Coordinates of C-alpha atoms in Angstrom, one line a residue:
X14 CA -14.8 44.6 -13.8
X15 CA -16.9 41.8 -15.2
X16 CA -18.1 38.9 -13.0
X17 CA -15.9 35.9 -13.3
X18 CA -17.5 33.3 -11.0
X19 CA -20.1 31.1 -12.7
X20 CA -21.9 27.8 -12.0
X21 CA -20.4 24.7 -13.7
X22 CA -22.7 22.7 -16.0
X23 CA -24.0 19.5 -14.6
X24 CA -22.0 17.2 -16.9
X25 CA -18.7 19.0 -15.8
X26 CA -19.7 18.8 -12.1
X27 CA -20.5 15.1 -12.6
X28 CA -17.1 14.4 -14.1
X29 CA -15.4 16.2 -11.2
X30 CA -17.4 14.1 -8.7
X31 CA -16.5 11.0 -10.8
X32 CA -12.8 11.6 -10.1
X33 CA -13.5 11.1 -6.4
X34 CA -16.1 8.3 -6.6
X35 CA -14.9 6.3 -9.6
X36 CA -11.2 5.8 -9.7
X37 CA -11.2 2.4 -11.5
X38 CA -13.6 -0.4 -12.4
X39 CA -13.5 -1.7 -8.9
X40 CA -15.1 1.6 -7.7
X41 CA -18.1 0.9 -10.0
X42 CA -18.4 -2.6 -8.7
X43 CA -18.5 -1.3 -5.1
X44 CA -21.2 1.3 -5.7
X45 CA -23.5 -1.0 -7.7
X46 CA -23.2 -3.9 -5.2
X47 CA -24.0 -1.6 -2.3
X48 CA -27.0 -0.2 -4.1
X49 CA -28.2 -3.8 -4.7
X50 CA -27.9 -4.6 -1.0
X51 CA -29.8 -1.4 -0.1
X52 CA -32.6 -2.5 -2.4
X53 CA -33.1 -5.6 -0.2
X54 CA -31.8 -8.2 -2.7
X55 CA -31.5 -11.8 -1.7
X56 CA -29.3 -12.8 -4.7
X57 CA -26.8 -10.7 -6.5
X58 CA -24.9 -11.5 -9.7
X59 CA -21.8 -9.6 -10.8
X60 CA -20.6 -9.9 -14.4
X61 CA -17.3 -8.3 -15.6
X62 CA -15.5 -8.3 -18.9
X63 CA -11.8 -7.3 -19.5
X64 CA -11.5 -6.6 -15.7
X65 CA -14.4 -4.2 -15.9
X66 CA -13.0 -1.9 -18.5
X67 CA -15.5 -3.2 -21.1
X68 CA -18.4 -4.2 -18.9
X69 CA -19.5 -4.2 -15.3
X70 CA -23.0 -5.5 -14.8
X71 CA -24.9 -6.1 -11.5
X72 CA -28.2 -8.0 -11.5
X73 CA -30.3 -8.3 -8.3
X74 CA -33.7 -9.4 -7.2
X75 CA -34.4 -6.4 -5.0
X76 CA -37.5 -4.2 -4.8
X77 CA -36.7 -2.4 -8.0
X78 CA -37.6 1.2 -9.0
X79 CA -40.6 3.0 -10.5
X80 CA -40.3 4.8 -13.8
X81 CA -39.9 8.2 -12.1
X82 CA -37.3 6.9 -9.6
X83 CA -35.3 5.2 -12.4
X84 CA -34.9 8.5 -14.2
X85 CA -34.3 10.5 -11.1
X86 CA -31.6 8.1 -9.8
X87 CA -29.1 9.5 -12.3
X88 CA -29.4 13.1 -11.0
X89 CA -26.8 14.5 -8.7
X90 CA -27.5 14.2 -4.9
X91 CA -30.7 12.3 -5.7
X92 CA -31.1 9.5 -3.0
X93 CA -33.7 7.5 -1.2
X94 CA -31.4 6.9 1.8
X95 CA -31.7 10.2 3.7
X96 CA -34.1 13.1 4.0
X97 CA -32.4 15.6 6.5
X98 CA -28.9 16.3 7.8
X99 CA -29.7 14.5 11.0
X100 CA -30.1 11.3 9.0
X101 CA -26.3 11.3 8.4
X102 CA -25.8 10.1 12.0
X103 CA -28.5 7.4 11.8
X104 CA -27.4 5.6 8.7
X105 CA -28.4 2.0 8.2
X106 CA -27.7 1.9 4.5
X107 CA -24.6 1.6 2.4
X108 CA -25.1 4.7 0.2
X109 CA -26.4 8.1 1.1
X110 CA -24.6 10.8 -0.9
X111 CA -26.5 10.4 -4.2
X112 CA -23.4 10.8 -6.3
X113 CA -22.5 7.3 -7.5
X114 CA -24.9 6.8 -10.4
X115 CA -24.6 10.4 -11.6
X116 CA -20.8 10.1 -11.6
X117 CA -20.8 6.7 -13.4
X118 CA -23.2 7.9 -16.0
X119 CA -21.0 10.9 -16.8
X120 CA -18.0 8.7 -17.8
X121 CA -19.5 5.5 -19.3
X122 CA -22.4 4.0 -21.3
X123 CA -25.0 2.9 -18.8
X124 CA -28.0 0.7 -19.4
X125 CA -30.6 0.3 -16.6
X126 CA -33.5 -2.2 -16.5
X127 CA -35.7 -2.2 -13.4
X128 CA -39.2 -3.4 -12.3
X129 CA -41.1 -3.4 -9.1
X130 CA -43.1 -6.4 -7.9
X131 CA -46.6 -4.8 -8.4
X132 CA -45.8 -3.5 -11.9
X133 CA -46.5 -5.6 -15.0
X134 CA -43.6 -4.1 -17.1
X135 CA -40.4 -2.4 -16.2
X136 CA -38.3 0.6 -17.3
X137 CA -35.2 0.6 -19.5
X138 CA -33.0 3.7 -19.7
X139 CA -29.8 4.2 -21.7
X140 CA -27.4 7.0 -20.9
X141 CA -24.1 8.0 -22.6
X142 CA -21.9 10.6 -20.9
X143 CA -24.8 12.1 -18.8
X144 CA -27.0 12.3 -21.9
X145 CA -30.2 10.2 -21.9
X146 CA -30.3 8.3 -25.2
X147 CA -33.5 6.4 -24.7
X148 CA -36.2 5.6 -22.1
X149 CA -38.9 3.0 -22.7
X150 CA -41.0 0.3 -21.2
X151 CA -39.5 -3.2 -21.2
X152 CA -40.3 -6.8 -20.0
X153 CA -37.9 -7.6 -17.3
X154 CA -37.9 -9.7 -14.0
X155 CA -38.4 -8.1 -10.6
X156 CA -35.3 -6.2 -9.4
X157 CA -32.7 -4.2 -11.1
X158 CA -30.0 -4.9 -13.8
X159 CA -27.5 -2.1 -14.4
X160 CA -24.7 -2.5 -17.0
X161 CA -21.8 -0.1 -17.2
X162 CA -19.9 -0.3 -20.5
X163 CA -16.8 1.4 -21.9
X164 CA -15.6 3.1 -18.7
X165 CA -13.8 6.4 -19.2
X166 CA -14.7 6.4 -22.9
X167 CA -14.9 10.3 -22.9
X168 CA -11.8 10.7 -20.6
X169 CA -9.0 8.9 -22.4
X170 CA -6.4 10.3 -20.0
X171 CA -8.1 8.6 -17.1
X172 CA -8.3 5.3 -19.1
X173 CA -4.6 5.4 -19.7
X174 CA -3.9 5.5 -16.0
X175 CA -5.6 2.1 -15.5
X176 CA -3.3 -0.9 -14.9
X177 CA -3.3 -4.2 -16.7
X178 CA -6.3 -6.6 -16.6
X179 CA -4.6 -8.7 -13.9
X180 CA -4.3 -5.8 -11.5
X181 CA -7.7 -4.3 -12.2
X182 CA -9.4 -7.7 -11.8
X183 CA -7.6 -8.1 -8.4
X184 CA -9.2 -4.8 -7.3
X185 CA -12.6 -5.9 -8.5
X186 CA -12.3 -9.2 -6.6
X187 CA -11.2 -7.4 -3.5
X188 CA -14.3 -5.2 -3.6
X189 CA -16.4 -8.3 -4.2
X190 CA -14.9 -10.0 -1.2
X191 CA -15.5 -7.0 1.1
X192 CA -19.2 -6.8 0.2
X193 CA -19.7 -10.6 0.2
X194 CA -18.0 -11.0 3.6
X195 CA -20.2 -8.3 5.2
X196 CA -23.4 -10.0 4.1
X197 CA -23.3 -13.9 4.4
X198 CA -27.1 -13.8 4.4
X199 CA -27.1 -12.9 0.7
X200 CA -26.0 -15.2 -2.1
X201 CA -23.4 -13.7 -4.5
X202 CA -21.9 -14.9 -7.8
X203 CA -19.1 -13.5 -9.9
X204 CA -18.5 -14.1 -13.6
X205 CA -15.3 -13.0 -15.3
X206 CA -15.2 -13.1 -19.2
X207 CA -18.0 -15.7 -19.3
X208 CA -16.5 -18.1 -16.6
X209 CA -17.8 -18.5 -13.1
X210 CA -15.2 -17.3 -10.5
X211 CA -17.3 -17.4 -7.4
X212 CA -20.6 -18.9 -6.4
X213 CA -21.4 -18.1 -2.7
X214 CA -24.6 -19.5 -1.3
X215 CA -26.4 -18.1 1.8
X216 CA -24.4 -19.4 4.8
X217 CA -23.1 -18.4 8.2
X218 CA -20.1 -16.1 8.6
X219 CA -17.5 -18.9 9.0
X220 CA -18.7 -20.8 6.0
X221 CA -18.7 -17.6 3.9
X222 CA -15.0 -17.1 4.7
X223 CA -14.2 -20.7 3.8
X224 CA -16.1 -20.4 0.5
X225 CA -14.1 -17.4 -0.5
X226 CA -10.6 -18.2 0.7
X227 CA -10.7 -22.0 0.4
X228 CA -11.4 -25.1 2.5
X229 CA -8.0 -25.0 4.3
X230 CA -9.0 -21.6 5.9
X231 CA -11.3 -23.4 8.3
X232 CA -8.5 -24.8 10.4
X233 CA -6.8 -21.4 10.6
X234 CA -9.7 -19.5 12.3
X235 CA -10.1 -18.7 15.9
X236 CA -13.5 -17.3 16.9
X237 CA -13.7 -13.9 18.7
X238 CA -16.9 -12.9 20.6
X239 CA -17.3 -9.9 22.9
X240 CA -20.4 -7.8 23.8
X241 CA -20.4 -4.6 25.9
X242 CA -22.6 -1.5 26.1
X243 CA -20.2 0.3 23.8
X244 CA -19.2 -2.3 21.3
X245 CA -20.2 -5.8 20.0
X246 CA -17.4 -7.8 18.4
X247 CA -17.8 -11.0 16.4
X248 CA -15.8 -12.8 13.8
X249 CA -12.5 -14.6 13.6
X250 CA -8.7 -14.1 13.7
X251 CA -6.1 -16.3 12.0
X252 CA -3.8 -18.5 14.0
X253 CA -0.2 -17.1 14.3
X254 CA 1.4 -20.0 12.5
X255 CA -0.6 -19.1 9.3
X256 CA 0.4 -15.5 9.3
X257 CA 1.3 -14.1 5.9
X258 CA 3.8 -11.5 4.7
X259 CA 1.1 -9.6 2.9
X260 CA -1.9 -7.8 4.4
X261 CA -4.4 -9.4 2.1
X262 CA -6.7 -11.1 4.6
X263 CA -7.4 -8.3 7.0
X264 CA -11.1 -7.1 7.2
X265 CA -12.8 -4.7 9.5
X266 CA -16.6 -4.2 9.2
X267 CA -18.4 -1.5 11.2
X268 CA -22.2 -2.0 11.1
X269 CA -21.7 -4.3 8.0
X270 CA -19.6 -1.7 6.2
X271 CA -16.0 -2.4 5.2
X272 CA -13.5 0.2 6.6
X273 CA -9.8 0.8 6.8
X274 CA -8.3 1.9 10.1
X275 CA -4.6 1.8 10.9
X276 CA -5.4 2.6 14.6
X277 CA -7.7 -0.5 15.0
X278 CA -5.2 -2.6 13.0
X279 CA -2.5 -1.7 15.6
X280 CA -4.8 -3.1 18.3
X281 CA -4.8 -6.4 16.5
X282 CA -1.1 -6.3 16.1
X283 CA -0.5 -5.6 19.8
X284 CA -2.8 -8.5 20.7
X285 CA -0.6 -10.8 18.6
X286 CA 2.6 -9.4 20.1
X287 CA 5.2 -12.1 20.7
X288 CA 3.3 -14.6 18.6
X289 CA 4.2 -13.6 15.0
X290 CA 7.4 -13.9 13.1
X291 CA 9.1 -10.7 12.0
X292 CA 7.5 -9.3 8.8
X293 CA 4.3 -11.3 9.0
X294 CA 0.8 -10.1 9.5
X295 CA -2.1 -11.9 11.1
X296 CA -5.4 -12.4 9.3
X297 CA -8.7 -11.2 10.8
X298 CA -12.3 -11.0 9.8
X299 CA -14.0 -8.9 12.5
X300 CA -17.5 -7.3 12.7
X301 CA -17.9 -4.3 15.0
X302 CA -21.4 -3.1 15.9
X303 CA -21.6 0.3 17.4
X304 CA -24.3 2.9 17.8
X305 CA -24.7 4.9 14.5
X306 CA -24.7 8.1 16.5
X307 CA -21.2 7.5 17.7
X308 CA -19.6 7.3 14.2
X309 CA -19.3 9.7 11.3
X310 CA -19.1 8.0 7.9
X311 CA -19.3 11.2 5.8
X312 CA -15.6 11.8 5.6
X313 CA -14.5 10.5 2.2
X314 CA -16.6 9.8 -0.9
X315 CA -15.5 6.1 -0.9
X316 CA -16.9 5.8 2.7
X317 CA -14.0 3.5 3.8
X318 CA -12.9 5.8 6.5
X319 CA -14.9 6.3 9.7
X320 CA -14.5 8.7 12.6
X321 CA -15.3 7.3 16.0
X322 CA -16.3 9.2 19.1
X323 CA -14.1 7.2 21.5
X324 CA -11.4 5.4 19.6
X325 CA -9.4 4.6 22.8
X326 CA -12.2 2.5 24.3
X327 CA -12.6 0.6 21.0
X328 CA -8.9 0.0 20.9
X329 CA -8.8 -1.4 24.4
X330 CA -11.9 -3.6 23.9
X331 CA -10.7 -5.0 20.6
X332 CA -7.2 -5.8 21.8
X333 CA -8.5 -7.5 25.0
X334 CA -11.1 -9.5 23.1
X335 CA -8.6 -10.9 20.6
X336 CA -6.1 -11.6 23.3
X337 CA -8.7 -13.4 25.3
X338 CA -9.7 -15.6 22.3
X339 CA -6.1 -16.5 21.6
X340 CA -5.6 -17.5 25.3
X341 CA -9.0 -19.3 25.5
X342 CA -8.2 -21.6 22.6
X343 CA -4.6 -22.3 23.7
X344 CA -3.1 -20.2 20.9
X345 CA -1.3 -17.9 23.3
X346 CA 0.6 -19.1 26.4
X347 CA -1.2 -18.4 29.7
X348 CA 0.5 -18.4 33.1
X349 CA -1.9 -19.7 35.7
X350 CA -0.2 -21.5 38.6
X351 CA -3.5 -22.8 40.1
X352 CA -4.7 -24.5 37.0
X353 CA -4.0 -28.1 36.2
X354 CA -3.3 -28.4 32.5
X355 CA -4.2 -32.1 32.6
X356 CA -7.8 -31.3 33.3
X357 CA -8.2 -29.0 30.3
X358 CA -10.7 -30.3 27.6
X359 CA -9.3 -29.8 24.1
X360 CA -11.4 -27.4 22.1
X361 CA -11.9 -29.9 19.2
X362 CA -13.7 -32.4 21.5
X363 CA -15.4 -30.0 23.9
X364 CA -18.7 -30.2 22.1
X365 CA -18.5 -34.0 21.4
X366 CA -21.1 -36.2 23.1
X367 CA -19.7 -38.2 26.0
X368 CA -20.3 -41.9 25.8
X369 CA -20.8 -44.1 28.9
X370 CA -17.7 -46.4 29.2
X371 CA -18.3 -50.1 28.7
X372 CA -17.5 -52.4 31.6
X373 CA -16.3 -55.9 30.9
X374 CA -16.4 -58.6 33.6
X375 CA -14.4 -61.8 33.6
X376 CA -16.9 -64.3 34.9
X377 CA -14.4 -67.1 35.2
X378 CA -12.0 -65.2 37.5
X379 CA -11.5 -66.9 40.9
X380 CA -9.1 -65.1 43.3
X381 CA -8.9 -68.2 45.6
X382 CA -7.8 -70.6 42.9
X383 CA -4.2 -71.7 43.2
X384 CA -2.1 -71.7 40.1
X385 CA 0.6 -74.2 39.5
X386 CA 4.1 -72.7 39.0
X387 CA 5.6 -73.8 35.8
X388 CA 9.4 -74.0 35.6
X389 CA 9.6 -74.9 31.9
X390 CA 11.5 -72.3 29.9
X391 CA 9.8 -70.7 26.9
X392 CA 13.1 -69.7 25.2
X393 CA 13.7 -71.3 21.8
X394 CA 17.4 -70.8 21.8
X395 CA 20.2 -72.6 23.6
X396 CA 21.6 -70.7 26.6
X397 CA 25.3 -70.1 26.3
X398 CA 27.5 -70.4 29.4
X399 CA 28.3 -67.0 31.0
X400 CA 32.0 -67.8 31.2
X401 CA 32.3 -66.9 27.5
X402 CA 32.3 -63.1 28.3
X403 CA 36.0 -63.3 29.2
X404 CA 36.9 -64.1 25.5
X405 CA 35.9 -60.5 24.6
X406 CA 38.8 -59.1 26.5
X407 CA 41.5 -61.6 25.6
X408 CA 43.6 -59.1 23.6
X409 CA 43.5 -56.4 26.3
X410 CA 45.9 -56.6 29.1
X411 CA 44.7 -54.6 32.0
X412 CA 48.1 -53.3 33.3
X413 CA 48.7 -49.8 34.4
X414 CA 52.1 -49.6 32.8
X415 CA 50.9 -50.6 29.4
X416 CA 47.8 -48.5 29.0
X417 CA 49.6 -45.6 27.1
X418 CA 51.3 -47.9 24.7
X419 CA 48.1 -49.8 23.9
X420 CA 46.1 -46.6 23.0
X421 CA 48.9 -45.0 21.1
X422 CA 48.6 -47.7 18.4
X423 CA 44.9 -46.9 17.7
X424 CA 43.9 -44.6 14.9
X425 CA 40.8 -42.4 15.2
X426 CA 38.6 -41.3 12.4
X427 CA 38.3 -37.8 13.8
X428 CA 42.1 -37.2 13.3
X429 CA 41.6 -37.1 9.5
X430 CA 38.8 -34.6 9.5
X431 CA 40.6 -32.4 12.1
X432 CA 43.6 -32.3 9.9
X433 CA 41.7 -31.1 6.9
X434 CA 40.2 -28.2 8.9
X435 CA 43.6 -26.9 9.8
X436 CA 45.0 -27.4 6.3
X437 CA 42.1 -25.2 5.0
X438 CA 42.9 -22.5 7.5
X439 CA 46.5 -22.3 6.1
X440 CA 45.1 -21.7 2.6
X441 CA 43.1 -18.7 3.7
X442 CA 44.5 -15.5 2.1
X443 CA 45.0 -12.9 4.8
X444 CA 45.3 -10.1 2.2
X445 CA 41.6 -9.6 1.8
X446 CA 40.5 -6.0 1.0
X447 CA 36.8 -6.3 1.9
X448 CA 35.1 -5.5 5.2
X449 CA 31.4 -5.8 6.3
X450 CA 30.1 -2.7 8.0
X451 CA 27.1 -3.1 10.3
X452 CA 26.2 -6.3 8.5
X453 CA 24.7 -4.1 5.8
X454 CA 27.5 -2.6 3.7
X455 CA 30.6 -4.1 2.1
X456 CA 33.6 -1.8 2.2
X457 CA 36.4 -2.5 -0.3
X458 CA 39.5 -0.6 -1.5
X459 CA 40.1 0.5 -5.1
X460 CA 43.0 2.3 -6.7
X461 CA 41.4 5.7 -6.3
X462 CA 40.1 5.3 -2.8
X463 CA 37.2 3.4 -1.2
X464 CA 34.1 1.5 -2.4
X465 CA 31.0 1.0 -0.3
X466 CA 28.4 -1.5 -1.6
X467 CA 24.9 -2.1 -0.4
X468 CA 24.9 -5.9 0.0
X469 CA 21.1 -6.3 -0.4
X470 CA 20.8 -4.2 -3.5
X471 CA 23.9 -5.7 -5.1
X472 CA 22.8 -9.2 -4.5
X473 CA 19.4 -8.3 -6.0
X474 CA 21.1 -7.2 -9.2
X475 CA 23.2 -10.4 -9.4
X476 CA 20.3 -12.7 -8.9
X477 CA 18.0 -10.6 -11.2
X478 CA 20.4 -11.0 -14.1
X479 CA 20.9 -14.7 -13.3
X480 CA 17.2 -15.4 -13.3
X481 CA 16.6 -13.4 -16.5
X482 CA 19.3 -15.5 -18.2
X483 CA 17.8 -18.8 -17.0
X484 CA 14.2 -17.8 -18.0
X485 CA 15.0 -16.4 -21.4
X486 CA 18.1 -18.4 -22.5
X487 CA 18.8 -21.5 -20.6
X488 CA 17.2 -23.8 -18.0
X489 CA 18.3 -23.5 -14.4
X490 CA 19.6 -26.4 -12.3
X491 CA 16.9 -27.8 -10.0
X492 CA 17.4 -29.2 -6.6
X493 CA 15.2 -32.3 -6.0
X494 CA 13.4 -32.5 -2.7
X495 CA 13.4 -35.7 -0.6
X496 CA 9.6 -35.3 0.1
X497 CA 7.2 -33.2 -2.1
X498 CA 6.4 -29.8 -0.6
X499 CA 2.6 -29.2 -0.4
X500 CA 1.5 -25.5 -0.3
X501 CA -2.0 -24.1 0.1
X502 CA -3.3 -21.0 -1.7
X503 CA -6.6 -19.5 -2.7
X504 CA -8.0 -20.3 -6.1
X505 CA -7.0 -16.8 -7.5
X506 CA -3.4 -17.2 -6.2
X507 CA -3.2 -20.7 -7.6
X508 CA -4.3 -19.3 -11.0
X509 CA -1.5 -16.8 -10.9
X510 CA 1.1 -19.6 -10.2
X511 CA -0.4 -21.7 -13.0
X512 CA 0.0 -18.8 -15.5
X513 CA 3.7 -18.5 -14.4
X514 CA 4.4 -22.2 -14.3
X515 CA 6.6 -22.3 -17.4
X516 CA 8.7 -19.3 -16.2
X517 CA 9.0 -20.7 -12.7
X518 CA 10.2 -24.0 -14.1
X519 CA 12.9 -22.2 -16.0
X520 CA 14.3 -20.8 -12.8
X521 CA 14.5 -24.3 -11.2
X522 CA 11.0 -25.0 -9.7
X523 CA 9.4 -28.3 -10.5
X524 CA 5.6 -28.7 -9.9
X525 CA 4.2 -32.2 -9.7
X526 CA 0.6 -31.0 -9.5
X527 CA -1.3 -27.7 -9.3
X528 CA -4.9 -28.1 -8.2
X529 CA -7.6 -25.6 -7.3
X530 CA -6.3 -24.7 -3.9
X531 CA -3.1 -26.8 -3.4
X532 CA 0.1 -27.5 -5.3
X533 CA 3.0 -29.9 -4.9
X534 CA 6.6 -28.9 -5.5
X535 CA 9.2 -31.6 -6.0
X536 CA 12.2 -29.4 -7.0
X537 CA 13.4 -25.9 -6.1
X538 CA 16.2 -23.7 -7.5
X539 CA 19.7 -24.6 -6.2
X540 CA 20.5 -22.6 -3.0
X541 CA 16.9 -22.0 -2.1
X542 CA 16.0 -23.4 1.3
X543 CA 12.8 -25.4 1.5
X544 CA 11.4 -23.1 4.2
X545 CA 11.8 -20.1 1.9
X546 CA 9.7 -21.5 -0.9
X547 CA 6.3 -20.4 0.4
X548 CA 7.7 -16.9 1.2
X549 CA 9.0 -16.6 -2.3
X550 CA 5.7 -17.6 -3.9
X551 CA 3.7 -15.3 -1.6
X552 CA 5.9 -12.3 -2.5
X553 CA 5.6 -13.2 -6.2
X554 CA 1.8 -13.4 -6.0
X555 CA 1.7 -10.1 -4.1
X556 CA 3.9 -8.4 -6.7
X557 CA 1.9 -9.8 -9.6
X558 CA -1.4 -8.7 -8.1
X559 CA -0.2 -5.2 -7.4
X560 CA 2.0 -5.1 -10.5
X561 CA 5.2 -4.0 -8.8
X562 CA 7.0 -1.9 -9.9
X563 CA 5.3 -0.8 -13.1
X564 CA 2.7 -2.1 -15.7
X565 CA 5.1 -1.6 -18.6
X566 CA 7.4 -4.5 -17.6
X567 CA 6.9 -8.0 -18.9
X568 CA 5.8 -10.9 -16.6
X569 CA 9.3 -12.5 -17.0
X570 CA 11.0 -9.3 -15.8
X571 CA 8.6 -9.0 -12.9
X572 CA 9.2 -12.7 -11.9
X573 CA 13.0 -12.2 -11.9
X574 CA 12.7 -9.0 -9.8
X575 CA 10.4 -10.6 -7.3
X576 CA 12.5 -13.8 -6.8
X577 CA 15.7 -11.7 -6.6
X578 CA 14.1 -9.6 -3.9
X579 CA 13.0 -12.6 -1.9
X580 CA 16.4 -14.5 -2.1
X581 CA 18.9 -11.6 -1.8
X582 CA 21.0 -11.3 1.3
X583 CA 19.0 -9.2 3.8
X584 CA 20.4 -6.2 5.7
X585 CA 21.8 -7.4 9.1
X586 CA 23.0 -10.8 7.7
X587 CA 26.7 -11.5 8.3
X588 CA 28.7 -13.0 5.4
X589 CA 32.2 -14.4 5.3
X590 CA 35.2 -12.8 3.7
X591 CA 35.2 -15.1 0.7
X592 CA 31.4 -14.4 0.2
X593 CA 32.1 -10.7 0.3
X594 CA 34.8 -10.9 -2.3
X595 CA 32.6 -13.1 -4.5
X596 CA 29.7 -10.7 -4.2
X597 CA 31.9 -7.8 -5.3
X598 CA 33.3 -9.7 -8.3
X599 CA 29.9 -10.9 -9.4
X600 CA 28.4 -7.4 -9.1
X601 CA 30.9 -5.9 -11.5
X602 CA 30.5 -8.7 -13.9
X603 CA 26.8 -7.7 -14.3
X604 CA 25.6 -5.7 -17.3
X605 CA 24.2 -2.9 -15.0
X606 CA 26.2 -3.0 -11.8
X607 CA 25.4 0.6 -10.8
X608 CA 21.7 0.1 -9.9
X609 CA 19.5 -2.5 -8.4
X610 CA 16.5 -4.0 -10.4
X611 CA 14.3 -1.3 -8.9
X612 CA 16.8 1.4 -10.2
X613 CA 18.3 2.2 -6.8
X614 CA 22.1 2.8 -6.3
X615 CA 24.0 -0.3 -5.4
X616 CA 27.4 1.3 -4.5
X617 CA 29.2 4.6 -4.0
X618 CA 32.9 5.5 -4.3
X619 CA 34.9 7.9 -2.2
X620 CA 38.3 9.0 -3.6
X621 CA 41.4 9.7 -1.5
X622 CA 41.0 13.4 -2.3
X623 CA 37.5 13.4 -0.9
X624 CA 38.8 11.7 2.3
X625 CA 41.6 14.3 2.6
X626 CA 39.0 17.1 2.4
X627 CA 37.2 15.6 5.4
X628 CA 40.3 16.0 7.5
X629 CA 41.0 19.6 6.6

């Protein structure tokens, strides 16, 4: 029998590796930024066009590469980071696998320009789908510029899997944030379609967070510091009152490398136990420094997962450090019966310079001088005689036998309102055929048997069709606020709201101003509580960024679904009989009552015959 096992060609192997390393334009951004950091750059510029689908370019002022290194860097498993297998457990660099550039070059058009400090000219290399098109000498500044164009040009199936530009740009910005937060000592800038989105100068860690997420972030941060033999923790956590319903601002860095860890995230959640509202998540920006020998990074090609030698110890230290910071800065309540709270120095004035109090002396004061008593009155009005008080009670005869008759003639305002309450009770129809089960389902009778409705999904369907009608056909009624509501978001989140302003106004929102990081709302849709506005907009921003549920739906449809989900009656919420009947009637007046906006069943029916079978 003939041999059937054979070695794959390099370009095929590179495409297979690219499936793991390069999943979307954001993956290219991550790999190129990390290479620039490993090259010792002090300033890094990222340029993207069409959310990275057309162009991803990274320009740095690092040490650059020689002509030989520039050509060899595109070969598989060619790297300057490690030499032996033992180096995998002593990593101080971002990359080490030697797969990134080879994988990127296999599925895109790549143009590399690089020059070392001692060289007079640099090297330019152009590669298309693993094939070197040209290599020549070129005049270029010190450092490296690498441009990746037409991603997945030779794999159209992979390109079709990419989401819209809004979603892909969100992933690109997320990767940019992760790298920029880990290295505040390096200046970063991001340009999207020719406009500057971020310009982050060299700064300390707190200022880097503020520069990325907005000036209002500064007041939300609580510092966390802890150093032991096993672990060094530094960074910040967000105050509980600023917790969000999304997990956007949660960052763990281990030895300046962004990681994802559900186990360590649980340690933060347990430290905030009892301080957060249901469904909200605390923000954190924490740097963990551990011995490189105690971690294994070589688990996944994206290098966002790390295996620790002793996770339990890290969990306990992280939880206690966060809890200590929350207590130290009076965020969490502390029971200490021996401490006098009046002696505490507020944190915001603890570092202020103490000034010596000024002493003023009244030189003319004489304790032995006798003062003449003055009996002249300073009142400017004429004093009425006190006998006049009896006139107030002239019409009231204080007799025990007449008390009842006196009060029986009086009419009280409360009698009228009390009467209307009882009159309304008499109008209530006792023949209702609906019943709320476990504050989640509405049970109703029909001719053929029984109807069970999911109140949350049913209300979603009702609101969804209402919002669609208001946005596309008619304007909704707006409820004016007594005082303007001011909300704070990041620049990217504010841009999303600005793009949806017209559609939001069609649903009933009225914006008086939308600035770079703040917006003022003077009107909301009828029936929307003022306290729910920020939750609705946060949910909407999250859905837009992640394009829930699908990229083929229009923005209007997505807006209607997101708002319906935020405002629908939640499971566990009790509703009155009249509201139950109204919900049932409104549901079956919808065009598609059978399914929710996310295509999930809204109700089920059970016939009498099916019930009879249950009792056989």
